[in-house]
Amino acid sequence: MEQLLQSLGQVCAIIGAQWGDEGKGKVIDVLAEHYDIIARAVGGANAGHTILVDGKKFVFHLLPSGLLHSKTQNIIGAGTVVHAQDLLTEMSELQEQGIKLEGRLFLSHQAHILLNAHRTADAALEERRGDAKIGTTKRGIGPAMATKALRLGIRVEDLADLRSLRTKLETELKALELLFGIQTNAAEEWQQLEEAAQILKPYIADTTAMLHDRLRAGKKVLIEGAQASLLDIDHGSYPYVTSSATTTMGAIHALGLPPQAVTSVIGVVKAYATRVGEGPFATEMQPADAERVRQNGGEFGSTTGRPRRCGYLDLAAVQRSAMINGFTHINLTKLDVLDSEATIPVAVDYTDTEPQYENMNGWKESIKGETNFSSLPANARNYIEFIEKHLALPLSLIGTGQNRNEMILR
């Protein structure tokens, strides 16, 4: 671990390399105890990080998963959109588990507030798309980002002035009614914001200034990415994307950090591929194969519970992510899910739009919980080394199970 930490340096970003759900939460959890600050950069409650600790499952949506480590400070950055009641609920659930938040959780004053009306608008818009639906989680992220871009949004800092907040709320709700043809409930929205203003007050901070202060003091920062690169609003498979910038540059922009601050970027790559919702998925498996992998891997959304579409690893797509993000290390996750596969196709290139596969031999034995690379079956090692050679990047962390200790470090 010490050698890996030295190679990662002071500021490490964890970025999904595929379509999300790669298992970013686990590597963040594994590394968090070695960092001082865990910073969530972008997205909203449409994201979910699931972490298993001693058989106990924690699911994070808005909160940084570094809160499971008592010595860390945790930031929700300016690029996030925060549904106040969701945040309060998630905070309360952690506090009931005995996890202290005071002095450890900091919410950017520049983050935007996501309203119930944004969710209503999201659902209405998806319904109107009909057969052209994009598979949104209907958590309101797109409409919230739209009103942010239209400069109609409410920011966390607005919670400090209730008189001005009421006016801003009325203006935004009228805009949502006009733009999306929906009905809104101003009384309900106001009640929730008023409650949130009181409870969240001790947690609101200038997190950008805080990060720079901590870096000058020599503290270490772990950047927690959300969703993944192939869902990026600019670089993903548009329009089947999320509504924020999910790449390395998007994350550091959202946190207010300069590019040179980042010393390493870990690209998180699932040993196969999954996708939620609609959109192109060239390496998607046949139904029977997909169902087997889905069940073995527990491939159901942590936010929505929806079954994920399953496919073969697409190294051409991962290479593009590596190019855009500047990956320095790779975390290969859920390798154990492939234990029962006799043959494992891997897409290495495309001819026109058709993926070109190389077939790897499976290992047909359990590797669950393995922590030693040399103890893996030969075909599992071959699979890892094939990916490593193709990407020309070190597979520094290899997940062999859900628990935080089920990881090979190289």
C-alpha positions as a Python dict, from the first residue, in 0.01 Angstrom:
ca = {
    (1, 'M'): (0, 0, 0),
    (2, 'E'): (278, 244, 87),
    (3, 'Q'): (434, 219, -257),
    (4, 'L'): (95, 276, -422),
    (5, 'L'): (22, 579, -203),
    (6, 'Q'): (357, 733, -292),
    (7, 'S'): (279, 697, -662),
    (8, 'L'): (-63, 860, -616),
    (9, 'G'): (72, 1176, -455),
    (10, 'Q'): (-114, 1457, -280),
    (11, 'V'): (-430, 1484, -492),
    (12, 'C'): (-581, 1172, -644),
    (13, 'A'): (-900, 1167, -852),
    (14, 'I'): (-1117, 855, -877),
    (15, 'I'): (-1299, 854, -1214),
    (16, 'G'): (-1530, 597, -1368),
    (17, 'A'): (-1402, 480, -1706),
    (18, 'Q'): (-1721, 326, -1846),
    (19, 'W'): (-2094, 398, -1801),
    (20, 'G'): (-2097, 416, -1423),
    (21, 'D'): (-2150, 150, -1155),
    (22, 'E'): (-1788, 37, -1190),
    (23, 'G'): (-1741, 16, -813),
    (24, 'K'): (-1583, 354, -742),
    (25, 'G'): (-1716, 352, -387),
    (26, 'K'): (-1499, 59, -285),
    (27, 'V'): (-1166, 201, -401),
    (28, 'I'): (-1255, 534, -242),
    (29, 'D'): (-1328, 348, 81),
    (30, 'V'): (-1002, 151, 59),
    (31, 'L'): (-793, 465, 6),
    (32, 'A'): (-988, 710, 224),
    (33, 'E'): (-814, 623, 549),
    (34, 'H'): (-487, 741, 393),
    (35, 'Y'): (-627, 1083, 290),
    (36, 'D'): (-728, 1388, 490),
    (37, 'I'): (-1011, 1516, 269),
    (38, 'I'): (-1260, 1331, 50),
    (39, 'A'): (-1424, 1565, -200),
    (40, 'R'): (-1741, 1481, -395),
    (41, 'A'): (-1729, 1697, -707),
    (42, 'V'): (-2035, 1668, -934),
    (43, 'G'): (-2378, 1512, -985),
    (44, 'G'): (-2659, 1455, -742),
    (45, 'A'): (-2862, 1178, -581),
    (46, 'N'): (-2878, 998, -915),
    (47, 'A'): (-2537, 858, -824),
    (48, 'G'): (-2489, 580, -573),
    (49, 'H'): (-2182, 431, -408),
    (50, 'T'): (-2236, 100, -229),
    (51, 'I'): (-1978, -6, 30),
    (52, 'L'): (-1972, -330, 229),
    (53, 'V'): (-1790, -314, 563),
    (54, 'D'): (-1782, -625, 782),
    (55, 'G'): (-2095, -753, 612),
    (56, 'K'): (-2283, -424, 661),
    (57, 'K'): (-2394, -237, 350),
    (58, 'F'): (-2379, 143, 324),
    (59, 'V'): (-2529, 320, 23),
    (60, 'F'): (-2419, 679, -40),
    (61, 'H'): (-2602, 910, -281),
    (62, 'L'): (-2502, 1268, -201),
    (63, 'L'): (-2265, 1226, 92),
    (64, 'P'): (-1897, 1145, 31),
    (65, 'S'): (-1828, 785, 128),
    (66, 'G'): (-1516, 895, 316),
    (67, 'L'): (-1746, 963, 612),
    (68, 'L'): (-1703, 597, 709),
    (69, 'H'): (-1348, 688, 818),
    (70, 'S'): (-1357, 892, 1137),
    (71, 'K'): (-1047, 1105, 1071),
    (72, 'T'): (-1145, 1241, 730),
    (73, 'Q'): (-1305, 1571, 638),
    (74, 'N'): (-1562, 1542, 360),
    (75, 'I'): (-1671, 1798, 101),
    (76, 'I'): (-1977, 1823, -123),
    (77, 'G'): (-1846, 2052, -396),
    (78, 'A'): (-1988, 2336, -602),
    (79, 'G'): (-2062, 2114, -902),
    (80, 'T'): (-2325, 1912, -719),
    (81, 'V'): (-2703, 1961, -717),
    (82, 'V'): (-2847, 1891, -374),
    (83, 'H'): (-3201, 1790, -289),
    (84, 'A'): (-3227, 1925, 64),
    (85, 'Q'): (-3457, 1659, 207),
    (86, 'D'): (-3257, 1376, 51),
    (87, 'L'): (-2941, 1517, 205),
    (88, 'L'): (-3102, 1553, 548),
    (89, 'T'): (-3233, 1197, 530),
    (90, 'E'): (-2894, 1058, 434),
    (91, 'M'): (-2726, 1256, 709),
    (92, 'S'): (-2976, 1131, 965),
    (93, 'E'): (-2927, 769, 860),
    (94, 'L'): (-2551, 793, 908),
    (95, 'Q'): (-2588, 968, 1242),
    (96, 'E'): (-2817, 686, 1358),
    (97, 'Q'): (-2528, 451, 1278),
    (98, 'G'): (-2309, 650, 1517),
    (99, 'I'): (-2118, 836, 1246),
    (100, 'K'): (-2024, 1191, 1348),
    (101, 'L'): (-2084, 1462, 1087),
    (102, 'E'): (-2017, 1786, 1274),
    (103, 'G'): (-1678, 1927, 1181),
    (104, 'R'): (-1637, 1653, 919),
    (105, 'L'): (-1896, 1741, 654),
    (106, 'F'): (-1878, 2062, 450),
    (107, 'L'): (-2132, 2166, 187),
    (108, 'S'): (-2022, 2418, -75),
    (109, 'H'): (-2211, 2746, -57),
    (110, 'Q'): (-2201, 2744, -438),
    (111, 'A'): (-2376, 2407, -484),
    (112, 'H'): (-2723, 2427, -635),
    (113, 'I'): (-3049, 2323, -472),
    (114, 'L'): (-3256, 2059, -649),
    (115, 'L'): (-3631, 2105, -597),
    (116, 'N'): (-3916, 1855, -601),
    (117, 'A'): (-4035, 2043, -910),
    (118, 'H'): (-3716, 1944, -1091),
    (119, 'R'): (-3811, 1580, -1040),
    (120, 'T'): (-4162, 1643, -1165),
    (121, 'A'): (-4016, 1812, -1472),
    (122, 'D'): (-3770, 1526, -1528),
    (123, 'A'): (-4047, 1266, -1524),
    (124, 'A'): (-4272, 1475, -1749),
    (125, 'L'): (-3995, 1529, -2004),
    (126, 'E'): (-3904, 1160, -2012),
    (127, 'E'): (-4270, 1070, -2064),
    (128, 'R'): (-4295, 1309, -2358),
    (129, 'R'): (-3994, 1152, -2525),
    (130, 'G'): (-4196, 836, -2580),
    (131, 'D'): (-3992, 581, -2773),
    (132, 'A'): (-3697, 822, -2774),
    (133, 'K'): (-3663, 817, -2395),
    (134, 'I'): (-3307, 829, -2260),
    (135, 'G'): (-3357, 625, -1943),
    (136, 'T'): (-3314, 905, -1689),
    (137, 'T'): (-3337, 815, -1320),
    (138, 'K'): (-3604, 1089, -1290),
    (139, 'R'): (-3416, 1235, -995),
    (140, 'G'): (-3439, 1585, -1142),
    (141, 'I'): (-3072, 1631, -1227),
    (142, 'G'): (-3123, 1746, -1587),
    (143, 'P'): (-3385, 2014, -1510),
    (144, 'A'): (-3182, 2133, -1210),
    (145, 'M'): (-2874, 2174, -1428),
    (146, 'A'): (-3090, 2346, -1690),
    (147, 'T'): (-3214, 2612, -1448),
    (148, 'K'): (-2857, 2649, -1322),
    (149, 'A'): (-2741, 2721, -1677),
    (150, 'L'): (-3034, 2960, -1726),
    (151, 'R'): (-2916, 3145, -1412),
    (152, 'L'): (-3246, 3084, -1240),
    (153, 'G'): (-3120, 2833, -984),
    (154, 'I'): (-3111, 2856, -607),
    (155, 'R'): (-2770, 2802, -449),
    (156, 'V'): (-2694, 2674, -102),
    (157, 'E'): (-2576, 3021, -1),
    (158, 'D'): (-2930, 3149, -65),
    (159, 'L'): (-3051, 2952, 239),
    (160, 'A'): (-2895, 3222, 457),
    (161, 'D'): (-3148, 3490, 352),
    (162, 'L'): (-3502, 3353, 377),
    (163, 'R'): (-3670, 3667, 243),
    (164, 'S'): (-3463, 3666, -73),
    (165, 'L'): (-3492, 3287, -92),
    (166, 'R'): (-3872, 3301, -112),
    (167, 'T'): (-3854, 3538, -408),
    (168, 'K'): (-3597, 3322, -586),
    (169, 'L'): (-3808, 3012, -524),
    (170, 'E'): (-4116, 3174, -676),
    (171, 'T'): (-3917, 3282, -981),
    (172, 'E'): (-3767, 2938, -1038),
    (173, 'L'): (-4099, 2757, -993),
    (174, 'K'): (-4270, 2985, -1243),
    (175, 'A'): (-3990, 2918, -1490),
    (176, 'L'): (-4023, 2541, -1444),
    (177, 'E'): (-4399, 2561, -1498),
    (178, 'L'): (-4345, 2757, -1817),
    (179, 'L'): (-4057, 2547, -1951),
    (180, 'F'): (-4194, 2202, -1872),
    (181, 'G'): (-4570, 2254, -1849),
    (182, 'I'): (-4592, 2114, -1495),
    (183, 'Q'): (-4767, 2210, -1174),
    (184, 'T'): (-4555, 2294, -871),
    (185, 'N'): (-4619, 2309, -497),
    (186, 'A'): (-4463, 2626, -360),
    (187, 'A'): (-4581, 2563, -2),
    (188, 'E'): (-4419, 2219, 12),
    (189, 'E'): (-4096, 2345, -144),
    (190, 'W'): (-4078, 2635, 98),
    (191, 'Q'): (-4137, 2417, 404),
    (192, 'Q'): (-3853, 2185, 305),
    (193, 'L'): (-3611, 2467, 226),
    (194, 'E'): (-3691, 2648, 550),
    (195, 'E'): (-3620, 2331, 750),
    (196, 'A'): (-3300, 2265, 556),
    (197, 'A'): (-3177, 2620, 610),
    (198, 'Q'): (-3172, 2567, 985),
    (199, 'I'): (-3021, 2219, 992),
    (200, 'L'): (-2759, 2270, 721),
    (201, 'K'): (-2630, 2606, 844),
    (202, 'P'): (-2335, 2461, 1044),
    (203, 'Y'): (-2221, 2257, 744),
    (204, 'I'): (-2214, 2528, 476),
    (205, 'A'): (-1865, 2651, 383),
    (206, 'D'): (-1649, 2801, 111),
    (207, 'T'): (-1514, 2458, 20),
    (208, 'T'): (-1290, 2588, -259),
    (209, 'A'): (-1098, 2812, -19),
    (210, 'M'): (-1095, 2527, 231),
    (211, 'L'): (-937, 2288, -20),
    (212, 'H'): (-665, 2536, -112),
    (213, 'D'): (-591, 2606, 254),
    (214, 'R'): (-561, 2236, 329),
    (215, 'L'): (-337, 2172, 29),
    (216, 'R'): (-101, 2452, 133),
    (217, 'A'): (-84, 2283, 473),
    (218, 'G'): (29, 1960, 305),
    (219, 'K'): (-298, 1769, 345),
    (220, 'K'): (-395, 1497, 99),
    (221, 'V'): (-715, 1508, -107),
    (222, 'L'): (-909, 1224, -267),
    (223, 'I'): (-1155, 1341, -534),
    (224, 'E'): (-1469, 1128, -552),
    (225, 'G'): (-1605, 1113, -905),
    (226, 'A'): (-1970, 1043, -984),
    (227, 'Q'): (-2123, 852, -1277),
    (228, 'A'): (-1851, 796, -1538),
    (229, 'S'): (-1667, 931, -1842),
    (230, 'L'): (-1888, 773, -2108),
    (231, 'L'): (-2185, 952, -1949),
    (232, 'D'): (-2015, 1293, -1961),
    (233, 'I'): (-2237, 1569, -2100),
    (234, 'D'): (-1975, 1657, -2364),
    (235, 'H'): (-1769, 1342, -2415),
    (236, 'G'): (-2028, 1071, -2352),
    (237, 'S'): (-2277, 900, -2585),
    (238, 'Y'): (-2500, 1206, -2616),
    (239, 'P'): (-2796, 1236, -2559),
    (240, 'Y'): (-2781, 920, -2345),
    (241, 'V'): (-2565, 1091, -2084),
    (242, 'T'): (-2592, 1259, -1748),
    (243, 'S'): (-2613, 1637, -1714),
    (244, 'S'): (-2271, 1717, -1569),
    (245, 'A'): (-1904, 1691, -1660),
    (246, 'T'): (-1793, 1356, -1519),
    (247, 'T'): (-1431, 1358, -1635),
    (248, 'T'): (-1119, 1454, -1438),
    (249, 'M'): (-1133, 1811, -1566),
    (250, 'G'): (-1502, 1836, -1483),
    (251, 'A'): (-1433, 1723, -1127),
    (252, 'I'): (-1147, 1962, -1057),
    (253, 'H'): (-1335, 2251, -1220),
    (254, 'A'): (-1633, 2181, -996),
    (255, 'L'): (-1413, 2180, -686),
    (256, 'G'): (-1225, 2495, -786),
    (257, 'L'): (-886, 2329, -821),
    (258, 'P'): (-630, 2404, -1094),
    (259, 'P'): (-521, 2120, -1327),
    (260, 'Q'): (-168, 2110, -1188),
    (261, 'A'): (-303, 2024, -843),
    (262, 'V'): (-392, 1670, -953),
    (263, 'T'): (-104, 1427, -907),
    (264, 'S'): (-280, 1105, -1013),
    (265, 'V'): (-604, 977, -1166),
    (266, 'I'): (-734, 627, -1102),
    (267, 'G'): (-964, 503, -1376),
    (268, 'V'): (-1213, 254, -1238),
    (269, 'V'): (-1287, -25, -1488),
    (270, 'K'): (-1530, -309, -1429),
    (271, 'A'): (-1396, -647, -1550),
    (272, 'Y'): (-1696, -657, -1785),
    (273, 'A'): (-1933, -370, -1870),
    (274, 'T'): (-2275, -252, -1760),
    (275, 'R'): (-2508, 25, -1859),
    (276, 'V'): (-2832, 155, -1707),
    (277, 'G'): (-3109, 301, -1922),
    (278, 'E'): (-3115, 357, -2293),
    (279, 'G'): (-2832, 428, -2535),
    (280, 'P'): (-2581, 244, -2753),
    (281, 'F'): (-2405, -53, -2596),
    (282, 'A'): (-2207, -231, -2868),
    (283, 'T'): (-2074, -514, -2649),
    (284, 'E'): (-2406, -599, -2484),
    (285, 'M'): (-2441, -969, -2407),
    (286, 'Q'): (-2714, -1203, -2522),
    (287, 'P'): (-3001, -1218, -2267),
    (288, 'A'): (-2907, -1550, -2105),
    (289, 'D'): (-2541, -1447, -2062),
    (290, 'A'): (-2642, -1103, -1937),
    (291, 'E'): (-2877, -1250, -1678),
    (292, 'R'): (-2611, -1486, -1546),
    (293, 'V'): (-2359, -1204, -1504),
    (294, 'R'): (-2628, -973, -1363),
    (295, 'Q'): (-2717, -1220, -1091),
    (296, 'N'): (-2355, -1310, -1013),
    (297, 'G'): (-2255, -944, -995),
    (298, 'G'): (-2566, -805, -825),
    (299, 'E'): (-2611, -568, -1115),
    (300, 'F'): (-2908, -370, -995),
    (301, 'G'): (-2901, 7, -951),
    (302, 'S'): (-2814, 131, -600),
    (303, 'T'): (-3034, 436, -658),
    (304, 'T'): (-3323, 296, -863),
    (305, 'G'): (-3297, -82, -823),
    (306, 'R'): (-3322, -117, -1200),
    (307, 'P'): (-3149, -420, -1357),
    (308, 'R'): (-2836, -311, -1539),
    (309, 'R'): (-2764, -411, -1896),
    (310, 'C'): (-2454, -633, -1905),
    (311, 'G'): (-2188, -658, -2173),
    (312, 'Y'): (-1830, -758, -2241),
    (313, 'L'): (-1537, -537, -2155),
    (314, 'D'): (-1486, -274, -2425),
    (315, 'L'): (-1119, -178, -2416),
    (316, 'A'): (-1156, 61, -2710),
    (317, 'A'): (-1404, 264, -2504),
    (318, 'V'): (-1183, 247, -2195),
    (319, 'Q'): (-886, 367, -2401),
    (320, 'R'): (-1085, 673, -2502),
    (321, 'S'): (-1167, 740, -2138),
    (322, 'A'): (-801, 703, -2048),
    (323, 'M'): (-708, 952, -2321),
    (324, 'I'): (-961, 1213, -2204),
    (325, 'N'): (-901, 1176, -1831),
    (326, 'G'): (-527, 1119, -1813),
    (327, 'F'): (-546, 800, -1611),
    (328, 'T'): (-225, 711, -1430),
    (329, 'H'): (-355, 394, -1263),
    (330, 'I'): (-638, 148, -1322),
    (331, 'N'): (-860, -14, -1061),
    (332, 'L'): (-1010, -330, -1215),
    (333, 'T'): (-1324, -422, -1024),
    (334, 'K'): (-1549, -727, -980),
    (335, 'L'): (-1306, -972, -1138),
    (336, 'D'): (-1460, -1249, -925),
    (337, 'V'): (-1795, -1209, -1104),
    (338, 'L'): (-1636, -1380, -1406),
    (339, 'D'): (-1535, -1690, -1207),
    (340, 'S'): (-1787, -1916, -1380),
    (341, 'E'): (-1723, -1798, -1737),
    (342, 'A'): (-1556, -2051, -1968),
    (343, 'T'): (-1470, -1792, -2235),
    (344, 'I'): (-1449, -1416, -2187),
    (345, 'P'): (-1471, -1202, -2503),
    (346, 'V'): (-1298, -862, -2487),
    (347, 'A'): (-1359, -590, -2747),
    (348, 'V'): (-1026, -445, -2855),
    (349, 'D'): (-1120, -244, -3164),
    (350, 'Y'): (-1401, -160, -3406),
    (351, 'T'): (-1455, -221, -3775),
    (352, 'D'): (-1703, 47, -3872),
    (353, 'T'): (-1944, 14, -3577),
    (354, 'E'): (-1884, -356, -3507),
    (355, 'P'): (-1667, -451, -3207),
    (356, 'Q'): (-1376, -682, -3278),
    (357, 'Y'): (-1321, -936, -3000),
    (358, 'E'): (-1038, -1138, -2863),
    (359, 'N'): (-1155, -1440, -2665),
    (360, 'M'): (-983, -1504, -2335),
    (361, 'N'): (-999, -1834, -2151),
    (362, 'G'): (-1185, -1825, -1820),
    (363, 'W'): (-1044, -1971, -1498),
    (364, 'K'): (-1354, -2160, -1377),
    (365, 'E'): (-1270, -2141, -1007),
    (366, 'S'): (-1342, -1898, -727),
    (367, 'I'): (-1104, -1610, -668),
    (368, 'K'): (-1336, -1434, -423),
    (369, 'G'): (-1143, -1256, -150),
    (370, 'E'): (-802, -1321, -304),
    (371, 'T'): (-544, -1056, -208),
    (372, 'N'): (-232, -1197, -372),
    (373, 'F'): (-180, -1161, -747),
    (374, 'S'): (53, -1458, -775),
    (375, 'S'): (-210, -1683, -613),
    (376, 'L'): (-465, -1616, -887),
    (377, 'P'): (-530, -1888, -1148),
    (378, 'A'): (-310, -1850, -1456),
    (379, 'N'): (-602, -1751, -1679),
    (380, 'A'): (-710, -1478, -1435),
    (381, 'R'): (-356, -1340, -1438),
    (382, 'N'): (-357, -1360, -1819),
    (383, 'Y'): (-681, -1161, -1831),
    (384, 'I'): (-534, -889, -1607),
    (385, 'E'): (-207, -872, -1799),
    (386, 'F'): (-392, -859, -2134),
    (387, 'I'): (-589, -554, -2017),
    (388, 'E'): (-278, -393, -1872),
    (389, 'K'): (-82, -438, -2194),
    (390, 'H'): (-367, -310, -2411),
    (391, 'L'): (-419, 5, -2202),
    (392, 'A'): (-48, 59, -2133),
    (393, 'L'): (-143, 147, -1776),
    (394, 'P'): (-77, -36, -1448),
    (395, 'L'): (-369, -229, -1300),
    (396, 'S'): (-272, -121, -951),
    (397, 'L'): (-584, -233, -768),
    (398, 'I'): (-790, -544, -851),
    (399, 'G'): (-1121, -612, -680),
    (400, 'T'): (-1202, -972, -591),
    (401, 'G'): (-1517, -921, -384),
    (402, 'Q'): (-1743, -662, -226),
    (403, 'N'): (-1574, -618, 111),
    (404, 'R'): (-1312, -349, 152),
    (405, 'N'): (-1037, -604, 224),
    (406, 'E'): (-1107, -809, -91),
    (407, 'M'): (-857, -625, -307),
    (408, 'I'): (-523, -704, -468),
    (409, 'L'): (-270, -418, -457),
    (410, 'R'): (17, -425, -708),
}
